[in-house]
């Protein structure tokens, strides 16, 4: 009886310790573990916030099977850098007015953060941000990709995004004629 | 300098789609002025819009949020390679996002070659591009052509930018037998001017015959 009681107490203290932990451990698709502050994760990612609130966070590493280690490393890096830079109130108000407000320009450090990424890393990161419901990171990465697209021809765009050209030659010519003005630079 | 005797059409938003003599001109200019190509004025309140089940954007956004938070975010088409490729089998749920309740159907099949990124991410990226670049991108593939000419997309694009409406003024000059169209903003600055030698020959020949 005594032993059982001791066991129960130990269990209880372990639970309390778990609840008090201020980091969450995330596991990438290839099994690497990353730690990120619980507060930042909950603030920046709607999905992680839901998981934390719902108690589905695993101490030995919450499986994120859809995200590779490189992308997850960038996500965690972003969370850590973000942790103290923006008050949560600003973020809340930005998410409410998201549909109507013009897009917010990325801040200097965010710009640098995405600028150093390779093409593939950027694409993986934008998908990870989309998957985790990270509104702000999605904003920043989408902004970067749209900047990349601005000076490119349709052929280059197809190559970058791996899109198949499903127009026939004649159709393409017709559309090009209709939109000829758009192909001239001012 | 002889003063130009000009016959002036002044048509703004309401007339640009309905005046027959201007239809070809307005149709060609719609690309530049996606805001005008709306069947009805945009809903003033995006929240009301989402409650009505309004646009693709809303649906995609909702789809994404619901999808991702339950871990079943899904897209009809998959990635060729990369960390998400094994995720493809689950990519079925939000094909609903492509089906329209108002009778029109979004090109579900056309999405199958729409590239590496999921359509909702692509949508977010495209929303951030200026109108002229978007017009150029219509030649990328059929799916983009349909998406980028969709009034819902245009409304979302316009509402994200808070740009003021533009005005088109058209002139037929009977002295020099040329046609001229100005696209101006509300302060009267001419943003673009199209005339006979502009890269739009078909439009102006058609316009002159009438």
mmCIF file of C-alpha atoms in Angstrom:
data_model
loop_
_atom_site.group_PDB
_atom_site.id
_atom_site.type_symbol
_atom_site.label_atom_id
_atom_site.label_comp_id
_atom_site.label_asym_id
_atom_site.label_seq_id
_atom_site.Cartn_x
_atom_site.Cartn_y
_atom_site.Cartn_z
ATOM 1 C CA UNK A 1 0.000 0.000 0.000
ATOM 2 C CA UNK A 2 2.754 2.360 1.005
ATOM 3 C CA UNK A 3 4.596 1.598 -2.190
ATOM 4 C CA UNK A 4 1.543 2.313 -4.336
ATOM 5 C CA UNK A 5 0.990 5.610 -2.619
ATOM 6 C CA UNK A 6 4.627 6.586 -3.189
ATOM 7 C CA UNK A 7 4.278 5.634 -6.837
ATOM 8 C CA UNK A 8 1.165 7.749 -7.201
ATOM 9 C CA UNK A 9 2.879 10.739 -5.690
ATOM 10 C CA UNK A 10 5.849 10.340 -7.977
ATOM 11 C CA UNK A 11 3.471 10.155 -10.941
ATOM 12 C CA UNK A 12 1.786 13.310 -9.785
ATOM 13 C CA UNK A 13 5.021 15.263 -9.386
ATOM 14 C CA UNK A 14 6.103 14.080 -12.835
ATOM 15 C CA UNK A 15 2.854 15.382 -14.311
ATOM 16 C CA UNK A 16 3.251 18.721 -12.592
ATOM 17 C CA UNK A 17 6.824 18.941 -13.843
ATOM 18 C CA UNK A 18 5.590 18.215 -17.368
ATOM 19 C CA UNK A 19 2.981 20.919 -17.200
ATOM 20 C CA UNK A 20 5.597 23.344 -15.931
ATOM 21 C CA UNK A 21 8.039 22.656 -18.714
ATOM 22 C CA UNK A 22 8.365 25.703 -20.844
ATOM 23 C CA UNK A 23 9.588 24.014 -23.983
ATOM 24 C CA UNK A 24 8.036 21.556 -26.382
ATOM 25 C CA UNK A 25 9.982 18.952 -28.290
ATOM 26 C CA UNK A 26 9.207 18.493 -31.952
ATOM 27 C CA UNK A 27 10.268 15.544 -34.060
ATOM 28 C CA UNK A 28 10.842 15.874 -37.785
ATOM 29 C CA UNK A 29 9.966 13.273 -40.401
ATOM 30 C CA UNK A 30 13.503 11.872 -40.240
ATOM 31 C CA UNK A 31 13.495 11.577 -36.461
ATOM 32 C CA UNK A 32 15.534 14.607 -35.400
ATOM 33 C CA UNK A 33 14.441 16.379 -32.233
ATOM 34 C CA UNK A 34 14.076 20.129 -31.815
ATOM 35 C CA UNK A 35 13.167 22.119 -28.737
ATOM 36 C CA UNK A 36 11.172 25.307 -28.930
ATOM 37 C CA UNK A 37 9.730 27.557 -26.273
ATOM 38 C CA UNK A 38 6.140 26.653 -25.527
ATOM 39 C CA UNK A 39 5.071 30.248 -25.385
ATOM 40 C CA UNK A 40 6.546 31.104 -28.782
ATOM 41 C CA UNK A 41 5.189 27.933 -30.381
ATOM 42 C CA UNK A 42 1.693 28.623 -29.065
ATOM 43 C CA UNK A 43 1.841 32.242 -30.138
ATOM 44 C CA UNK A 44 3.177 31.703 -33.638
ATOM 45 C CA UNK A 45 1.530 28.474 -34.723
ATOM 46 C CA UNK A 46 -2.185 27.860 -34.474
ATOM 47 C CA UNK A 47 -1.633 24.133 -34.865
ATOM 48 C CA UNK A 48 0.943 23.875 -32.094
ATOM 49 C CA UNK A 49 -1.240 26.085 -29.899
ATOM 50 C CA UNK A 50 -4.094 23.654 -30.425
ATOM 51 C CA UNK A 51 -1.882 20.695 -29.644
ATOM 52 C CA UNK A 52 -0.556 22.296 -26.472
ATOM 53 C CA UNK A 53 -4.042 23.249 -25.319
ATOM 54 C CA UNK A 54 -5.341 19.790 -26.185
ATOM 55 C CA UNK A 55 -2.513 18.079 -24.354
ATOM 56 C CA UNK A 56 -1.341 16.119 -27.374
ATOM 57 C CA UNK A 57 2.254 17.234 -26.941
ATOM 58 C CA UNK A 58 4.589 14.305 -26.437
ATOM 59 C CA UNK A 59 7.580 14.859 -24.172
ATOM 60 C CA UNK A 60 9.723 12.501 -26.171
ATOM 61 C CA UNK A 61 9.111 14.519 -29.302
ATOM 62 C CA UNK A 62 5.828 15.423 -30.946
ATOM 63 C CA UNK A 63 5.796 13.753 -34.329
ATOM 64 C CA UNK A 64 5.544 16.111 -37.262
ATOM 65 C CA UNK A 65 5.756 13.557 -40.031
ATOM 66 C CA UNK A 66 5.092 16.089 -42.757
ATOM 67 C CA UNK A 67 8.070 18.282 -42.040
ATOM 68 C CA UNK A 68 11.673 17.438 -42.850
ATOM 69 C CA UNK A 69 14.474 18.228 -40.424
ATOM 70 C CA UNK A 70 15.851 21.138 -42.447
ATOM 71 C CA UNK A 71 12.478 22.884 -42.643
ATOM 72 C CA UNK A 72 11.728 22.184 -38.982
ATOM 73 C CA UNK A 73 15.111 23.565 -37.995
ATOM 74 C CA UNK A 74 14.222 26.768 -39.824
ATOM 75 C CA UNK A 75 10.814 26.888 -38.174
ATOM 76 C CA UNK A 76 12.348 26.488 -34.716
ATOM 77 C CA UNK A 77 15.011 29.037 -35.579
ATOM 78 C CA UNK A 78 12.307 31.450 -36.632
ATOM 79 C CA UNK A 79 10.330 30.861 -33.412
ATOM 80 C CA UNK A 80 13.416 31.467 -31.285
ATOM 81 C CA UNK A 81 14.301 34.658 -33.111
ATOM 82 C CA UNK A 82 10.729 35.792 -32.974
ATOM 83 C CA UNK A 83 10.258 34.924 -29.310
ATOM 84 C CA UNK A 84 11.026 38.365 -27.948
ATOM 85 C CA UNK A 85 10.706 40.608 -30.963
ATOM 86 C CA UNK A 86 6.964 41.123 -31.347
ATOM 87 C CA UNK A 87 4.414 41.497 -28.547
ATOM 88 C CA UNK A 88 1.556 39.064 -28.883
ATOM 89 C CA UNK A 89 -1.028 41.850 -28.978
ATOM 90 C CA UNK A 90 0.329 43.075 -32.309
ATOM 91 C CA UNK A 91 0.108 39.578 -33.690
ATOM 92 C CA UNK A 92 -3.451 39.091 -32.527
ATOM 93 C CA UNK A 93 -4.633 42.306 -34.099
ATOM 94 C CA UNK A 94 -2.828 41.452 -37.339
ATOM 95 C CA UNK A 95 -4.539 38.086 -37.556
ATOM 96 C CA UNK A 96 -7.955 39.632 -37.074
ATOM 97 C CA UNK A 97 -7.552 42.201 -39.803
ATOM 98 C CA UNK A 98 -5.699 39.811 -42.057
ATOM 99 C CA UNK A 99 -8.284 39.608 -44.794
ATOM 100 C CA UNK A 100 -8.645 43.314 -45.345
ATOM 101 C CA UNK A 101 -5.344 44.812 -44.355
ATOM 102 C CA UNK A 102 -2.622 45.170 -46.939
ATOM 103 C CA UNK A 103 0.154 42.702 -46.374
ATOM 104 C CA UNK A 104 2.625 43.711 -43.747
ATOM 105 C CA UNK A 105 6.133 44.198 -44.950
ATOM 106 C CA UNK A 106 8.564 41.759 -43.396
ATOM 107 C CA UNK A 107 10.914 43.216 -40.869
ATOM 108 C CA UNK A 108 14.602 43.479 -41.494
ATOM 109 C CA UNK A 109 15.582 40.350 -39.600
ATOM 110 C CA UNK A 110 12.774 38.367 -41.219
ATOM 111 C CA UNK A 111 13.966 39.467 -44.626
ATOM 112 C CA UNK A 112 17.492 38.321 -43.802
ATOM 113 C CA UNK A 113 16.127 35.108 -42.384
ATOM 114 C CA UNK A 114 14.474 34.091 -45.663
ATOM 115 C CA UNK A 115 17.137 35.614 -47.911
ATOM 116 C CA UNK A 116 19.798 33.179 -46.763
ATOM 117 C CA UNK A 117 17.623 30.151 -47.605
ATOM 118 C CA UNK A 118 18.132 28.126 -50.746
ATOM 119 C CA UNK A 119 15.281 27.740 -53.191
ATOM 120 C CA UNK A 120 14.316 24.266 -51.980
ATOM 121 C CA UNK A 121 14.659 25.210 -48.318
ATOM 122 C CA UNK A 122 12.362 28.177 -48.892
ATOM 123 C CA UNK A 123 9.729 26.025 -50.551
ATOM 124 C CA UNK A 124 9.901 23.458 -47.765
ATOM 125 C CA UNK A 125 9.652 26.215 -45.192
ATOM 126 C CA UNK A 126 6.586 27.771 -46.787
ATOM 127 C CA UNK A 127 4.869 24.388 -46.761
ATOM 128 C CA UNK A 128 5.867 23.800 -43.143
ATOM 129 C CA UNK A 129 4.531 27.243 -42.197
ATOM 130 C CA UNK A 130 1.316 26.445 -44.025
ATOM 131 C CA UNK A 131 1.024 23.080 -42.317
ATOM 132 C CA UNK A 132 1.655 24.472 -38.838
ATOM 133 C CA UNK A 133 -0.688 27.420 -39.380
ATOM 134 C CA UNK A 134 2.047 30.005 -38.839
ATOM 135 C CA UNK A 135 0.406 33.070 -40.282
ATOM 136 C CA UNK A 136 3.349 35.396 -39.927
ATOM 137 C CA UNK A 137 5.994 32.999 -41.235
ATOM 138 C CA UNK A 138 3.713 32.207 -44.165
ATOM 139 C CA UNK A 139 3.442 35.919 -44.825
ATOM 140 C CA UNK A 140 7.184 36.373 -44.824
ATOM 141 C CA UNK A 141 7.942 33.364 -47.008
ATOM 142 C CA UNK A 142 5.142 34.135 -49.483
ATOM 143 C CA UNK A 143 6.433 37.684 -49.724
ATOM 144 C CA UNK A 144 9.894 36.403 -50.522
ATOM 145 C CA UNK A 145 8.631 33.996 -53.199
ATOM 146 C CA UNK A 146 6.466 36.683 -54.794
ATOM 147 C CA UNK A 147 9.508 38.956 -54.905
ATOM 148 C CA UNK A 148 11.386 36.184 -56.668
ATOM 149 C CA UNK A 149 8.622 35.842 -59.231
ATOM 150 C CA UNK A 150 8.381 39.467 -60.231
ATOM 151 C CA UNK A 151 11.050 39.679 -62.909
ATOM 152 C CA UNK A 152 10.576 36.212 -64.321
ATOM 153 C CA UNK A 153 9.077 35.131 -67.626
ATOM 154 C CA UNK A 154 6.287 32.527 -67.700
ATOM 155 C CA UNK A 155 8.832 29.951 -68.878
ATOM 156 C CA UNK A 156 11.076 30.612 -65.905
ATOM 157 C CA UNK A 157 8.084 30.504 -63.567
ATOM 158 C CA UNK A 158 7.089 27.094 -64.914
ATOM 159 C CA UNK A 159 10.590 25.871 -64.270
ATOM 160 C CA UNK A 160 10.764 27.291 -60.744
ATOM 161 C CA UNK A 161 7.417 25.859 -59.680
ATOM 162 C CA UNK A 162 7.662 22.704 -61.754
ATOM 163 C CA UNK A 163 4.468 23.483 -63.636
ATOM 164 C CA UNK A 164 3.611 21.739 -66.870
ATOM 165 C CA UNK A 165 2.618 23.955 -69.754
ATOM 166 C CA UNK A 166 -0.764 22.567 -70.767
ATOM 167 C CA UNK A 167 -1.523 25.097 -73.477
ATOM 168 C CA UNK A 168 -1.245 24.277 -77.144
ATOM 169 C CA UNK A 169 1.029 26.520 -79.172
ATOM 170 C CA UNK A 170 -1.919 28.252 -80.841
ATOM 171 C CA UNK A 171 -3.711 28.929 -77.558
ATOM 172 C CA UNK A 172 -0.573 30.334 -76.033
ATOM 173 C CA UNK A 173 -0.064 32.615 -79.012
ATOM 174 C CA UNK A 174 -3.665 33.819 -78.780
ATOM 175 C CA UNK A 175 -3.427 34.623 -75.073
ATOM 176 C CA UNK A 176 -0.089 36.286 -75.567
ATOM 177 C CA UNK A 177 -1.589 38.533 -78.221
ATOM 178 C CA UNK A 178 -4.501 39.453 -75.996
ATOM 179 C CA UNK A 179 -2.168 40.253 -73.140
ATOM 180 C CA UNK A 180 0.604 41.706 -75.268
ATOM 181 C CA UNK A 181 0.670 44.929 -73.291
ATOM 182 C CA UNK A 182 1.467 43.038 -70.114
ATOM 183 C CA UNK A 183 4.663 41.741 -71.673
ATOM 184 C CA UNK A 184 6.012 45.191 -72.381
ATOM 185 C CA UNK A 185 7.929 46.939 -69.681
ATOM 186 C CA UNK A 186 6.901 50.466 -68.899
ATOM 187 C CA UNK B 1 -0.632 72.942 -83.534
ATOM 188 C CA UNK B 2 -4.181 72.225 -84.456
ATOM 189 C CA UNK B 3 -6.450 71.644 -81.496
ATOM 190 C CA UNK B 4 -7.731 68.106 -81.413
ATOM 191 C CA UNK B 5 -11.468 67.761 -81.835
ATOM 192 C CA UNK B 6 -12.100 64.808 -79.758
ATOM 193 C CA UNK B 7 -15.184 62.762 -79.277
ATOM 194 C CA UNK B 8 -14.983 61.590 -75.742
ATOM 195 C CA UNK B 9 -16.333 58.491 -74.158
ATOM 196 C CA UNK B 10 -16.134 58.678 -70.472
ATOM 197 C CA UNK B 11 -16.889 55.395 -68.962
ATOM 198 C CA UNK B 12 -16.151 54.318 -65.509
ATOM 199 C CA UNK B 13 -16.719 51.206 -63.519
ATOM 200 C CA UNK B 14 -20.408 50.790 -64.184
ATOM 201 C CA UNK B 15 -20.215 51.344 -67.923
ATOM 202 C CA UNK B 16 -17.032 49.605 -68.742
ATOM 203 C CA UNK B 17 -18.708 46.245 -68.987
ATOM 204 C CA UNK B 18 -21.983 47.258 -70.508
ATOM 205 C CA UNK B 19 -21.247 49.779 -73.240
ATOM 206 C CA UNK B 20 -21.162 47.717 -76.443
ATOM 207 C CA UNK B 21 -18.927 50.032 -78.416
ATOM 208 C CA UNK B 22 -16.396 49.876 -75.690
ATOM 209 C CA UNK B 23 -16.685 46.218 -74.897
ATOM 210 C CA UNK B 24 -13.621 45.118 -76.784
ATOM 211 C CA UNK B 25 -11.573 47.870 -75.278
ATOM 212 C CA UNK B 26 -12.813 47.230 -71.796
ATOM 213 C CA UNK B 27 -12.353 43.500 -72.160
ATOM 214 C CA UNK B 28 -8.741 44.001 -73.096
ATOM 215 C CA UNK B 29 -8.153 46.443 -70.338
ATOM 216 C CA UNK B 30 -9.744 44.250 -67.718
ATOM 217 C CA UNK B 31 -6.468 42.513 -67.290
ATOM 218 C CA UNK B 32 -4.975 45.723 -66.065
ATOM 219 C CA UNK B 33 -7.952 46.566 -63.963
ATOM 220 C CA UNK B 34 -8.944 43.383 -62.258
ATOM 221 C CA UNK B 35 -10.987 45.341 -59.751
ATOM 222 C CA UNK B 36 -13.483 46.235 -62.431
ATOM 223 C CA UNK B 37 -14.175 42.693 -63.452
ATOM 224 C CA UNK B 38 -16.549 41.970 -60.656
ATOM 225 C CA UNK B 39 -20.091 40.813 -61.207
ATOM 226 C CA UNK B 40 -21.210 42.670 -58.098
ATOM 227 C CA UNK B 41 -19.582 45.098 -55.712
ATOM 228 C CA UNK B 42 -17.287 43.385 -53.238
ATOM 229 C CA UNK B 43 -18.836 42.596 -49.904
ATOM 230 C CA UNK B 44 -17.876 45.340 -47.511
ATOM 231 C CA UNK B 45 -17.227 42.985 -44.679
ATOM 232 C CA UNK B 46 -14.911 40.025 -45.170
ATOM 233 C CA UNK B 47 -16.321 38.342 -42.125
ATOM 234 C CA UNK B 48 -19.809 38.498 -43.584
ATOM 235 C CA UNK B 49 -18.337 37.117 -46.774
ATOM 236 C CA UNK B 50 -16.816 34.170 -44.998
ATOM 237 C CA UNK B 51 -20.080 33.521 -43.194
ATOM 238 C CA UNK B 52 -21.855 33.348 -46.511
ATOM 239 C CA UNK B 53 -19.255 30.930 -47.687
ATOM 240 C CA UNK B 54 -18.071 33.587 -50.067
ATOM 241 C CA UNK B 55 -14.840 33.136 -51.904
ATOM 242 C CA UNK B 56 -12.237 30.652 -52.846
ATOM 243 C CA UNK B 57 -9.849 32.506 -50.600
ATOM 244 C CA UNK B 58 -12.093 32.042 -47.608
ATOM 245 C CA UNK B 59 -12.663 28.456 -48.396
ATOM 246 C CA UNK B 60 -9.028 27.797 -49.000
ATOM 247 C CA UNK B 61 -8.076 29.576 -45.845
ATOM 248 C CA UNK B 62 -10.665 27.719 -43.860
ATOM 249 C CA UNK B 63 -9.790 24.501 -45.535
ATOM 250 C CA UNK B 64 -6.194 25.006 -44.695
ATOM 251 C CA UNK B 65 -6.828 25.855 -41.107
ATOM 252 C CA UNK B 66 -9.203 23.024 -40.496
ATOM 253 C CA UNK B 67 -7.099 20.666 -42.526
ATOM 254 C CA UNK B 68 -3.830 21.475 -40.894
ATOM 255 C CA UNK B 69 -5.118 21.586 -37.365
ATOM 256 C CA UNK B 70 -6.471 18.077 -37.687
ATOM 257 C CA UNK B 71 -3.437 16.898 -39.531
ATOM 258 C CA UNK B 72 -5.426 15.945 -42.610
ATOM 259 C CA UNK B 73 -4.621 18.931 -44.757
ATOM 260 C CA UNK B 74 -4.988 17.591 -48.166
ATOM 261 C CA UNK B 75 -4.552 18.558 -51.722
ATOM 262 C CA UNK B 76 -5.548 16.836 -54.867
ATOM 263 C CA UNK B 77 -2.157 17.089 -56.436
ATOM 264 C CA UNK B 78 1.085 16.110 -54.832
ATOM 265 C CA UNK B 79 4.674 17.187 -54.837
ATOM 266 C CA UNK B 80 7.109 15.533 -57.137
ATOM 267 C CA UNK B 81 9.678 15.110 -54.423
ATOM 268 C CA UNK B 82 10.688 16.424 -51.041
ATOM 269 C CA UNK B 83 9.501 15.908 -47.519
ATOM 270 C CA UNK B 84 5.834 16.226 -48.417
ATOM 271 C CA UNK B 85 5.782 13.602 -51.121
ATOM 272 C CA UNK B 86 4.890 10.754 -48.804
ATOM 273 C CA UNK B 87 2.004 12.868 -47.617
ATOM 274 C CA UNK B 88 0.175 12.584 -50.890
ATOM 275 C CA UNK B 89 -2.265 9.769 -50.048
ATOM 276 C CA UNK B 90 -4.006 12.030 -47.566
ATOM 277 C CA UNK B 91 -4.374 14.819 -50.101
ATOM 278 C CA UNK B 92 -8.014 14.340 -50.898
ATOM 279 C CA UNK B 93 -10.085 16.169 -48.314
ATOM 280 C CA UNK B 94 -9.956 19.702 -49.607
ATOM 281 C CA UNK B 95 -10.757 18.943 -53.215
ATOM 282 C CA UNK B 96 -14.058 20.254 -51.929
ATOM 283 C CA UNK B 97 -12.346 23.606 -51.819
ATOM 284 C CA UNK B 98 -12.346 23.468 -55.586
ATOM 285 C CA UNK B 99 -16.039 22.694 -55.953
ATOM 286 C CA UNK B 100 -18.275 25.687 -56.171
ATOM 287 C CA UNK B 101 -21.756 25.915 -54.758
ATOM 288 C CA UNK B 102 -22.903 28.573 -57.183
ATOM 289 C CA UNK B 103 -22.869 26.280 -60.165
ATOM 290 C CA UNK B 104 -19.389 26.980 -61.434
ATOM 291 C CA UNK B 105 -16.751 24.381 -60.838
ATOM 292 C CA UNK B 106 -13.132 25.169 -60.247
ATOM 293 C CA UNK B 107 -10.739 23.224 -62.403
ATOM 294 C CA UNK B 108 -10.053 20.250 -60.207
ATOM 295 C CA UNK B 109 -8.302 18.246 -62.877
ATOM 296 C CA UNK B 110 -6.271 21.171 -64.067
ATOM 297 C CA UNK B 111 -4.715 21.330 -60.624
ATOM 298 C CA UNK B 112 -2.954 18.041 -61.187
ATOM 299 C CA UNK B 113 0.005 19.705 -62.882
ATOM 300 C CA UNK B 114 -0.065 22.908 -60.901
ATOM 301 C CA UNK B 115 3.426 22.507 -59.544
ATOM 302 C CA UNK B 116 5.380 21.832 -56.400
ATOM 303 C CA UNK B 117 3.541 24.001 -53.939
ATOM 304 C CA UNK B 118 0.044 23.317 -52.610
ATOM 305 C CA UNK B 119 -2.573 25.515 -54.306
ATOM 306 C CA UNK B 120 -3.395 27.456 -51.159
ATOM 307 C CA UNK B 121 0.219 28.471 -50.703
ATOM 308 C CA UNK B 122 0.419 29.372 -54.383
ATOM 309 C CA UNK B 123 -2.750 31.403 -53.941
ATOM 310 C CA UNK B 124 -1.196 33.365 -51.088
ATOM 311 C CA UNK B 125 1.887 34.063 -53.167
ATOM 312 C CA UNK B 126 -0.090 35.177 -56.211
ATOM 313 C CA UNK B 127 -2.178 37.547 -54.085
ATOM 314 C CA UNK B 128 0.998 39.441 -53.319
ATOM 315 C CA UNK B 129 1.912 40.140 -56.922
ATOM 316 C CA UNK B 130 0.925 43.293 -58.798
ATOM 317 C CA UNK B 131 -1.868 43.057 -61.375
ATOM 318 C CA UNK B 132 0.359 43.404 -64.407
ATOM 319 C CA UNK B 133 2.602 40.528 -63.370
ATOM 320 C CA UNK B 134 -0.500 38.429 -62.750
ATOM 321 C CA UNK B 135 -1.727 39.110 -66.280
ATOM 322 C CA UNK B 136 1.577 37.876 -67.634
ATOM 323 C CA UNK B 137 1.312 34.783 -65.467
ATOM 324 C CA UNK B 138 -1.950 33.796 -67.101
ATOM 325 C CA UNK B 139 0.138 32.235 -69.829
ATOM 326 C CA UNK B 140 1.802 29.836 -67.396
ATOM 327 C CA UNK B 141 -0.881 27.164 -67.397
ATOM 328 C CA UNK B 142 -4.643 26.756 -67.694
ATOM 329 C CA UNK B 143 -5.164 26.457 -63.980
ATOM 330 C CA UNK B 144 -3.491 29.789 -63.350
ATOM 331 C CA UNK B 145 -5.413 31.366 -66.204
ATOM 332 C CA UNK B 146 -8.694 30.259 -64.613
ATOM 333 C CA UNK B 147 -7.612 31.179 -61.112
ATOM 334 C CA UNK B 148 -6.247 34.582 -62.055
ATOM 335 C CA UNK B 149 -9.327 35.543 -64.069
ATOM 336 C CA UNK B 150 -11.658 34.406 -61.321
ATOM 337 C CA UNK B 151 -13.657 37.333 -59.931
ATOM 338 C CA UNK B 152 -13.236 35.975 -56.425
ATOM 339 C CA UNK B 153 -9.486 36.026 -56.781
ATOM 340 C CA UNK B 154 -9.626 39.533 -58.194
ATOM 341 C CA UNK B 155 -11.790 40.699 -55.320
ATOM 342 C CA UNK B 156 -9.394 39.158 -52.824
ATOM 343 C CA UNK B 157 -6.464 40.707 -54.654
ATOM 344 C CA UNK B 158 -8.102 44.119 -54.670
ATOM 345 C CA UNK B 159 -9.127 43.957 -51.031
ATOM 346 C CA UNK B 160 -5.589 43.061 -50.010
ATOM 347 C CA UNK B 161 -4.217 46.161 -51.653
ATOM 348 C CA UNK B 162 -6.711 48.899 -50.933
ATOM 349 C CA UNK B 163 -5.994 50.515 -54.234
ATOM 350 C CA UNK B 164 -8.333 53.208 -55.384
ATOM 351 C CA UNK B 165 -10.425 52.549 -58.485
ATOM 352 C CA UNK B 166 -9.024 53.592 -61.824
ATOM 353 C CA UNK B 167 -10.795 55.513 -64.566
ATOM 354 C CA UNK B 168 -10.595 54.804 -68.262
ATOM 355 C CA UNK B 169 -11.157 57.594 -70.715
ATOM 356 C CA UNK B 170 -11.351 56.886 -74.421
ATOM 357 C CA UNK B 171 -10.979 59.326 -77.295
ATOM 358 C CA UNK B 172 -11.586 59.009 -81.018
ATOM 359 C CA UNK B 173 -9.713 61.736 -82.765
ATOM 360 C CA UNK B 174 -11.383 62.349 -86.145
ATOM 361 C CA UNK B 175 -8.671 64.649 -87.393
ATOM 362 C CA UNK B 176 -5.751 62.318 -87.074
ATOM 363 C CA UNK B 177 -8.026 59.204 -87.238
ATOM 364 C CA UNK B 178 -6.549 57.642 -84.153
ATOM 365 C CA UNK B 179 -7.990 56.216 -80.994
ATOM 366 C CA UNK B 180 -6.622 56.877 -77.608
ATOM 367 C CA UNK B 181 -7.368 55.479 -74.193
ATOM 368 C CA UNK B 182 -6.041 56.771 -70.930
ATOM 369 C CA UNK B 183 -6.051 54.888 -67.693
ATOM 370 C CA UNK B 184 -6.022 57.364 -64.868
ATOM 371 C CA UNK B 185 -6.193 57.243 -61.159
ATOM 372 C CA UNK B 186 -8.606 59.411 -59.225
ATOM 373 C CA UNK B 187 -6.144 62.260 -58.936
ATOM 374 C CA UNK B 188 -6.049 62.508 -62.724
ATOM 375 C CA UNK B 189 -2.585 61.092 -63.232
ATOM 376 C CA UNK B 190 -2.340 58.987 -66.339
ATOM 377 C CA UNK B 191 -0.975 55.594 -65.425
ATOM 378 C CA UNK B 192 -1.061 54.093 -68.865
ATOM 379 C CA UNK B 193 -1.893 55.455 -72.263
ATOM 380 C CA UNK B 194 -2.857 53.261 -75.176
ATOM 381 C CA UNK B 195 -2.899 54.664 -78.699
ATOM 382 C CA UNK B 196 -2.777 53.324 -82.199
ATOM 383 C CA UNK B 197 0.847 52.369 -82.055
ATOM 384 C CA UNK B 198 0.453 50.762 -78.685
ATOM 385 C CA UNK B 199 1.055 47.011 -78.580
ATOM 386 C CA UNK B 200 -2.637 46.332 -79.090
ATOM 387 C CA UNK B 201 -3.169 46.561 -82.856
ATOM 388 C CA UNK B 202 -6.249 44.331 -83.067
ATOM 389 C CA UNK B 203 -8.102 46.309 -80.482
ATOM 390 C CA UNK B 204 -7.688 49.609 -82.225
ATOM 391 C CA UNK B 205 -8.530 48.395 -85.699
ATOM 392 C CA UNK B 206 -11.690 46.922 -84.333
ATOM 393 C CA UNK B 207 -12.438 50.080 -82.478
ATOM 394 C CA UNK B 208 -11.996 52.253 -85.543
ATOM 395 C CA UNK B 209 -14.258 50.182 -87.757
ATOM 396 C CA UNK B 210 -17.259 50.865 -85.562
#
